[in-house]
Amino acid sequence: MVTLTPAQVWRELERQIFAVLGMVTPQNEARTAGVVYVVHQRKLYISSLKSAWKVRHIARNPHVSMTVPIAKRIPFLPWIPIPAATITFAGEAKIWEPMELPDAVVRPLFRGMTITPETSPPFAVIEVTPKGDFVTYGVGVPLLTMRDPEKARGRVAVG
């Protein structure tokens, strides 16, 4: 098992922008959605329309999971398929109005859109606070090491 620090995992999360968000419907059915996120003060923020089912599901059940895929490539041989490395964790989600959050979250999250009281009504922001451990695969290891699951796996407290 690879030895990682929470700081290493957070640094990798800050480098990425895409994740798969897992949630549960009111009927206790699992659902996932691809999302774009930003990291601010060890929390992940996701923009969405208020009418989106992910916002409705999370409002009823704030327990979520996230998996962040990290693309791997062989230099000069980018056509060879390599499985992505991953960071997975459970978390607690909260729904915010964009105007309730600091500009340091809203500006990068909405990537240039001007968010004002007039333009923000259709939008919500999902804040995810990771809990427990980060479970990783292929993070902080060379590509060839990823072939050995025991050496490529990692687990570290969220910190």
JSON list of C-alpha atoms in Angstrom, two decimals, residues 1 5 11-12 24 52 60 63 78 88 95 103 114 122 132 159:
[
{"chain": "A", "resi": 1, "resn": "MET", "atom": "CA", "xyz": [0.00, 0.00, 0.00]},
{"chain": "A", "resi": 5, "resn": "THR", "atom": "CA", "xyz": [-0.31, 12.35, 3.34]},
{"chain": "A", "resi": 11, "resn": "ARG", "atom": "CA", "xyz": [-3.03, 18.92, -3.70]},
{"chain": "A", "resi": 12, "resn": "GLU", "atom": "CA", "xyz": [-4.16, 16.36, -6.30]},
{"chain": "A", "resi": 24, "resn": "VAL", "atom": "CA", "xyz": [-29.27, 8.44, -2.79]},
{"chain": "A", "resi": 52, "resn": "ALA", "atom": "CA", "xyz": [-31.55, 19.47, -10.96]},
{"chain": "A", "resi": 60, "resn": "ARG", "atom": "CA", "xyz": [-33.27, 15.19, 1.41]},
{"chain": "A", "resi": 63, "resn": "HIS", "atom": "CA", "xyz": [-24.69, 11.77, 2.64]},
{"chain": "A", "resi": 78, "resn": "PRO", "atom": "CA", "xyz": [-0.86, 8.93, -25.61]},
{"chain": "A", "resi": 88, "resn": "THR", "atom": "CA", "xyz": [-12.70, 8.30, -3.54]},
{"chain": "A", "resi": 95, "resn": "ILE", "atom": "CA", "xyz": [-26.90, 23.28, -0.51]},
{"chain": "A", "resi": 103, "resn": "ASP", "atom": "CA", "xyz": [-16.19, 35.37, -4.02]},
{"chain": "A", "resi": 114, "resn": "THR", "atom": "CA", "xyz": [-21.38, 37.23, -13.46]},
{"chain": "A", "resi": 122, "resn": "PRO", "atom": "CA", "xyz": [-31.80, 29.40, -10.89]},
{"chain": "A", "resi": 132, "resn": "GLY", "atom": "CA", "xyz": [-13.26, 9.73, 7.17]},
{"chain": "A", "resi": 159, "resn": "GLY", "atom": "CA", "xyz": [-7.14, 15.52, 7.68]}
]
